[in-house]
PDB file of C-alpha atoms in Angstrom:
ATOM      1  CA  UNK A 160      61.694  21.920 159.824  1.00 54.00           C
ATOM      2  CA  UNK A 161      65.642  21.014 159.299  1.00 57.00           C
ATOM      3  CA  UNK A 162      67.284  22.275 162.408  1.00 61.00           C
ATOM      4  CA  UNK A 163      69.617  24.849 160.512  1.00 66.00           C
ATOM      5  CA  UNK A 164      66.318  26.354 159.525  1.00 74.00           C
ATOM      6  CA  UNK A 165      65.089  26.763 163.298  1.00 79.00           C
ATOM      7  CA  UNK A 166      63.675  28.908 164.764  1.00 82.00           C
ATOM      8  CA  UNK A 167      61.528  30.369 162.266  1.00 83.00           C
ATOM      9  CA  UNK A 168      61.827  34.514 161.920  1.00 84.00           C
ATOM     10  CA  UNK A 169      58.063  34.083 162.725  1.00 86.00           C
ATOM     11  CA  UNK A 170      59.057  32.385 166.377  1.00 90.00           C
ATOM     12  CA  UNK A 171      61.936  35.301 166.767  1.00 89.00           C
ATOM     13  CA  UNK A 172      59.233  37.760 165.877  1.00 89.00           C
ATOM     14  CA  UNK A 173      56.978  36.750 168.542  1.00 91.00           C
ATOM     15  CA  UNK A 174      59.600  35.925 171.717  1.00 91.00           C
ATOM     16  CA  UNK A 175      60.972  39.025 170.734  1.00 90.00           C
ATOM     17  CA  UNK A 176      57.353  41.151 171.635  1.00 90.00           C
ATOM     18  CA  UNK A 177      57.425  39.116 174.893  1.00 91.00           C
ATOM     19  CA  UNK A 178      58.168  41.540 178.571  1.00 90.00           C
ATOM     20  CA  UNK A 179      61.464  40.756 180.021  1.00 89.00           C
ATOM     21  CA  UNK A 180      59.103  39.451 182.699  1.00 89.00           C
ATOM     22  CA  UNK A 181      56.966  37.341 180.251  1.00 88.00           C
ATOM     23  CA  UNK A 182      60.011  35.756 178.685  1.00 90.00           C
ATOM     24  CA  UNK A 183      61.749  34.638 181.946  1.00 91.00           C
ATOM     25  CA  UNK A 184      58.974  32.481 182.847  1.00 92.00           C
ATOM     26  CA  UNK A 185      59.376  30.650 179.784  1.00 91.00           C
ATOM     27  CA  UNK A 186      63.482  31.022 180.653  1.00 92.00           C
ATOM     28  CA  UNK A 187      62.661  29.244 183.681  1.00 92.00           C
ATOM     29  CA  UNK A 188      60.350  26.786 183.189  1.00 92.00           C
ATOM     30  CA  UNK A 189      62.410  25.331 180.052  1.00 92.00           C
ATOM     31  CA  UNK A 190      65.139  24.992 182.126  1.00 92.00           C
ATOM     32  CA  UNK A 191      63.588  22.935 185.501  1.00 92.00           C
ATOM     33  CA  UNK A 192      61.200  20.961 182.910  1.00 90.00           C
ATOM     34  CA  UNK A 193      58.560  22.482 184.809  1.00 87.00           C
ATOM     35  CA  UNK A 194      54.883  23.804 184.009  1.00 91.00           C
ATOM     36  CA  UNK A 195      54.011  27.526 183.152  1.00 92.00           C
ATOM     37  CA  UNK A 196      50.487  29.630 183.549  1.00 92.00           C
ATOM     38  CA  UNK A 197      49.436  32.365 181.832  1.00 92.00           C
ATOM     39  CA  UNK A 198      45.915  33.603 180.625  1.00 92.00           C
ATOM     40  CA  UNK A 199      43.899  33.236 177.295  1.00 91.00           C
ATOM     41  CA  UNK A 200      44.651  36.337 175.049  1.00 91.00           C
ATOM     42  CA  UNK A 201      48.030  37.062 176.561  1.00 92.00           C
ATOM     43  CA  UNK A 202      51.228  37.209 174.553  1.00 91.00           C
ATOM     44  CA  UNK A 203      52.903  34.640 176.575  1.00 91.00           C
ATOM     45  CA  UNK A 204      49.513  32.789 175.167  1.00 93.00           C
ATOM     46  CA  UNK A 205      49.806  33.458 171.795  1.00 94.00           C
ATOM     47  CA  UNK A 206      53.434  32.537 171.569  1.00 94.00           C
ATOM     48  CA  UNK A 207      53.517  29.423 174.179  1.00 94.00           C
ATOM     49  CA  UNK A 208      50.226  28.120 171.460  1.00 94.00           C
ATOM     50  CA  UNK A 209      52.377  28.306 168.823  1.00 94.00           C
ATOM     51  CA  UNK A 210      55.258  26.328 170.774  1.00 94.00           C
ATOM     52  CA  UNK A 211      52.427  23.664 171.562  1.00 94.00           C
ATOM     53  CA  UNK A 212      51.481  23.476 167.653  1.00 94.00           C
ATOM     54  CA  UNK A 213      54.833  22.259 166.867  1.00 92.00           C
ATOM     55  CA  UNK A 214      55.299  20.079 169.828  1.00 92.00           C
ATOM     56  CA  UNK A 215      57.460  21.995 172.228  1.00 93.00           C
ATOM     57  CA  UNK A 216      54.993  22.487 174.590  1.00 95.00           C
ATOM     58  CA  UNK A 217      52.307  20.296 175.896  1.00 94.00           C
ATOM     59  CA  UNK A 218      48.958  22.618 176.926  1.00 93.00           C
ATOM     60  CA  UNK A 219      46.948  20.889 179.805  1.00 89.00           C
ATOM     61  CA  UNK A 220      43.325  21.326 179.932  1.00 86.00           C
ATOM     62  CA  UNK A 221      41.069  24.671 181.037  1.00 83.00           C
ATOM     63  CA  UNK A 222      40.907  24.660 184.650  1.00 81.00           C
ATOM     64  CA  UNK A 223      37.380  23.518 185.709  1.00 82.00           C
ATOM     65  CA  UNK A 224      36.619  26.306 188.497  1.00 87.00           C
ATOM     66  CA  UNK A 225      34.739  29.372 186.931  1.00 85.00           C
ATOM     67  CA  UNK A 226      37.441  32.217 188.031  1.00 86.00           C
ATOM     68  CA  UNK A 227      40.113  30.611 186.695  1.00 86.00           C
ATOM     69  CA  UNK A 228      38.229  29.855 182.965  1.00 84.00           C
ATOM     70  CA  UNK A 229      40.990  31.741 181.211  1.00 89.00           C
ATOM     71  CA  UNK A 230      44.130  30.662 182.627  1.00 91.00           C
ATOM     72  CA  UNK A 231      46.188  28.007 180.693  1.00 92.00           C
ATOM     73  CA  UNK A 232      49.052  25.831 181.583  1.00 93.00           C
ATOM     74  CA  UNK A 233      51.853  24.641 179.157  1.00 94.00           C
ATOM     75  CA  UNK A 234      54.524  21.672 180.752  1.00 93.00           C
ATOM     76  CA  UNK A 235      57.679  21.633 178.436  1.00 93.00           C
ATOM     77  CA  UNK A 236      58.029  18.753 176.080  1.00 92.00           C
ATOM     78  CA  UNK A 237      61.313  16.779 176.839  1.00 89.00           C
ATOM     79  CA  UNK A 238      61.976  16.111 173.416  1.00 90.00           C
ATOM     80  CA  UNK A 239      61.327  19.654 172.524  1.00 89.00           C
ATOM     81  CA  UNK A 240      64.030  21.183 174.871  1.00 92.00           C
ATOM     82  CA  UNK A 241      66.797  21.049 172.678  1.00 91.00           C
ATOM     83  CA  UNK A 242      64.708  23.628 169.925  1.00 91.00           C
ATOM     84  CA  UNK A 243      63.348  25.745 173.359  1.00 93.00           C
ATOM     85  CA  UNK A 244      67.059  26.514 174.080  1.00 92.00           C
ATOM     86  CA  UNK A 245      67.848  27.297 170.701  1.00 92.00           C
ATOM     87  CA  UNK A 246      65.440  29.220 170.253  1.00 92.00           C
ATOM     88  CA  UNK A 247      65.683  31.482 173.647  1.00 92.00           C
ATOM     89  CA  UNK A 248      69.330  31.598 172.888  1.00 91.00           C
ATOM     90  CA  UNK A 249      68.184  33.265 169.602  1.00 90.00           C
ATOM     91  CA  UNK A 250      66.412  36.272 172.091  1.00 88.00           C
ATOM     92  CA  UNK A 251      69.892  36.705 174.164  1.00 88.00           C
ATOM     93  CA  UNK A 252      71.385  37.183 171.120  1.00 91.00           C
ATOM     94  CA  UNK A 253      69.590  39.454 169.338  1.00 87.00           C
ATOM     95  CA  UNK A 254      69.376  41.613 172.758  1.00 87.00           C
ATOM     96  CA  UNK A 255      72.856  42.195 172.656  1.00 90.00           C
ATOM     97  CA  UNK A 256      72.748  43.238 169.142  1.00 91.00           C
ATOM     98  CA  UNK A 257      70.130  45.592 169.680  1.00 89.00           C
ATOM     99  CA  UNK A 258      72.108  47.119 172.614  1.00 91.00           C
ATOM    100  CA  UNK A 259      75.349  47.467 169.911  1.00 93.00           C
ATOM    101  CA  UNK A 260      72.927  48.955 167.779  1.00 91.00           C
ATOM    102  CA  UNK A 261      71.832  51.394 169.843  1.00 93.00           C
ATOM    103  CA  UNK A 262      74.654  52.341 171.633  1.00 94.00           C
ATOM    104  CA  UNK A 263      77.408  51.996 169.369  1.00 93.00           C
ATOM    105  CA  UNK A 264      75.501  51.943 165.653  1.00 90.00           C
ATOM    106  CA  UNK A 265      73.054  54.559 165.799  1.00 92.00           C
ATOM    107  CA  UNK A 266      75.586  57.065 167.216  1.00 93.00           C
ATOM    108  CA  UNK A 267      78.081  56.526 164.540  1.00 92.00           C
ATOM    109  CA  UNK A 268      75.097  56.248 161.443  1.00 90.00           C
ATOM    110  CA  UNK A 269      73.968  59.879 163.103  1.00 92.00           C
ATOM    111  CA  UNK A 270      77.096  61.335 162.635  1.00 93.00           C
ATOM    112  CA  UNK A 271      78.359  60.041 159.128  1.00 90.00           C
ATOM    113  CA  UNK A 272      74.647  61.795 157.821  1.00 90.00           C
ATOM    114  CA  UNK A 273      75.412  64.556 159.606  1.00 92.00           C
ATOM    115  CA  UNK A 274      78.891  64.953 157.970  1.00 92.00           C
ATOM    116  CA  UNK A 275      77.564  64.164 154.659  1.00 90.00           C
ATOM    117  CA  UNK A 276      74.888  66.678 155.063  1.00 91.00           C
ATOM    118  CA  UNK A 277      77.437  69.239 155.974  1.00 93.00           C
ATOM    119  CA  UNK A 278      79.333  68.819 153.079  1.00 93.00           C
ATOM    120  CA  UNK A 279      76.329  69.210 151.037  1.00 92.00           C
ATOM    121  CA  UNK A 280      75.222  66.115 149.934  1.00 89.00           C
ATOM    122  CA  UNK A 281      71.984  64.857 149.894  1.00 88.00           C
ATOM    123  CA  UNK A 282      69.827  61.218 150.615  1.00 86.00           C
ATOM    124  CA  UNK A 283      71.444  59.407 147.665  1.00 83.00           C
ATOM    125  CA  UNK A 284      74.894  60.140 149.071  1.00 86.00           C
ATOM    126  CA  UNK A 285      73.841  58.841 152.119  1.00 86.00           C
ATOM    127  CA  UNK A 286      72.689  55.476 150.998  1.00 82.00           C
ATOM    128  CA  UNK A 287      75.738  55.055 148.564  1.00 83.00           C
ATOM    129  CA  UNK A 288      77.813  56.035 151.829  1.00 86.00           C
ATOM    130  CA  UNK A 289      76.028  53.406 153.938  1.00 85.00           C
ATOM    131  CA  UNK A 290      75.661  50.828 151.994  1.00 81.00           C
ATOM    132  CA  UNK A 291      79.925  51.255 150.929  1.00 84.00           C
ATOM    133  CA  UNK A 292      80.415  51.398 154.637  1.00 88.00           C
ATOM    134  CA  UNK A 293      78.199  48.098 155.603  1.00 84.00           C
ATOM    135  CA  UNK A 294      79.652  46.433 152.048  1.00 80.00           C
ATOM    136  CA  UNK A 295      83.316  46.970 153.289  1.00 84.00           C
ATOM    137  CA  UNK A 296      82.918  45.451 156.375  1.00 86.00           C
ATOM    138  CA  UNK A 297      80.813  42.572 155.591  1.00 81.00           C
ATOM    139  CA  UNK A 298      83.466  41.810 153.004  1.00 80.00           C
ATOM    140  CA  UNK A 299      86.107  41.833 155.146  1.00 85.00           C
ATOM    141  CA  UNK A 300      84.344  39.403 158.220  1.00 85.00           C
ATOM    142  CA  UNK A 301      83.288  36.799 155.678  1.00 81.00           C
ATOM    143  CA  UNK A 302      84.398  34.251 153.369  1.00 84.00           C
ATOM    144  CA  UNK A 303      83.752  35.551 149.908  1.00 79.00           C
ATOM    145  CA  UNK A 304      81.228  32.972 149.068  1.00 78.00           C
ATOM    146  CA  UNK A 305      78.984  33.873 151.923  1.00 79.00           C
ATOM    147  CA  UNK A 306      78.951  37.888 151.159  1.00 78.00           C
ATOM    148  CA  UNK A 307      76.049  38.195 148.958  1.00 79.00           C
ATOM    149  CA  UNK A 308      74.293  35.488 151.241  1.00 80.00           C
ATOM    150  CA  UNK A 309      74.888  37.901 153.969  1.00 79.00           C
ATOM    151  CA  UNK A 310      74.380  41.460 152.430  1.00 79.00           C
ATOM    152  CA  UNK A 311      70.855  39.673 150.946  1.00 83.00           C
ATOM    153  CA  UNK A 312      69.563  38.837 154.718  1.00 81.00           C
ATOM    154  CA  UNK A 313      70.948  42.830 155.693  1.00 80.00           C
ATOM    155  CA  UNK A 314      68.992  43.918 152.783  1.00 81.00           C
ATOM    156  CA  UNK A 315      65.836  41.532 153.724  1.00 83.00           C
ATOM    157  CA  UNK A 316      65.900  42.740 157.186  1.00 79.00           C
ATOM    158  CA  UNK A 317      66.247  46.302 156.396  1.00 79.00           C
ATOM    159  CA  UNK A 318      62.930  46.440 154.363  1.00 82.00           C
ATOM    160  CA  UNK A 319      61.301  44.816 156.555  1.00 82.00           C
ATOM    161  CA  UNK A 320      62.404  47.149 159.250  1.00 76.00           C
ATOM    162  CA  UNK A 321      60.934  49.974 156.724  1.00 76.00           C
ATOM    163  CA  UNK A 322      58.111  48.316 155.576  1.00 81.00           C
ATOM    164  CA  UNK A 323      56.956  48.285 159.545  1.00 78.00           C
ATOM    165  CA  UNK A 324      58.267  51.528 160.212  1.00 73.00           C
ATOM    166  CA  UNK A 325      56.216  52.803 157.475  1.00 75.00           C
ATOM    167  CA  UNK A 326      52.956  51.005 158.775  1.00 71.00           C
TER     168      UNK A 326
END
């Protein structure tokens, strides 16, 4: 995978179900080198395997001692630290813009349906609304030839936002 390409939205997915808790061990041991443990099954699990598969990670073998059957360790890769701090970079910031979403976004989206409402018009007006409001602005923060790049991903993301709000 070309490194403008990384990480995959399947990666982002994942780190981004991890705890707070769950992701700070990863946090931590990417950034002394060091060795991580967490059980079979787990999130941390699932998404520290999938590190492994493409080489980030290196998982040791099962402990031999009966009570500790399901725990697994991971060490960090050196050569895969570069990609690690991309990628946990990647959770940072899409934290922040979930917090301007939510504090900022939301409030402000709640309140132009409301107004439309008030005036009498209906879902289609809010859409058209939206979509003039998000156009504008996207126009105006990029170069011209990136603009239908970028309203394309907005448009990807928000049906996939649907699709699992939907589900």
């Amino acid at each position: 995978m070309q490194d403008e390409q990384w990480p995959p939205d399947s990666l982002i997915d994942m780190m981004m179900q991890l705890s707070d808790g769950d992701f700070s061990v990863l946090v931590g041991a990417v950034a002394h080198r060091a060795s991580m443990s967490t059980w079979a099954g787990s999130r941390n699990h699932a998404f520290w395997s999938e590190l492994a598969k493409l080489g980030l990670l290196k998982e040791d073998p099962p402990i031999p001692i009966e009570e500790l059957a399901d725990a697994r360790n991971f060490s960090v890769v050196k050569g895969g630290v570069p990609r690690l701090d991309k990628l946990l970079r990647k959770r940072v910031i899409y934290t922040m813009m979930r917090q301007f979403l939510e504090t900022e976004c939301e409030p402000f989206s709640t309140k132009v349906v409301e107004r439309v409402r008030d005036a009498g018009g209906g879902t289609a007006d809010i859409i058209i609304l939206m979509g003039v409001i998000l156009t504008s602005v996207l126009s105006k923060s990029f170069p011209q030839q990136d603009c239908e790049h970028v309203i394309q991903a907005v448009a990807d993301l928000a049906r996939k936002r649907l699709a699992r709000n939907n589900s």
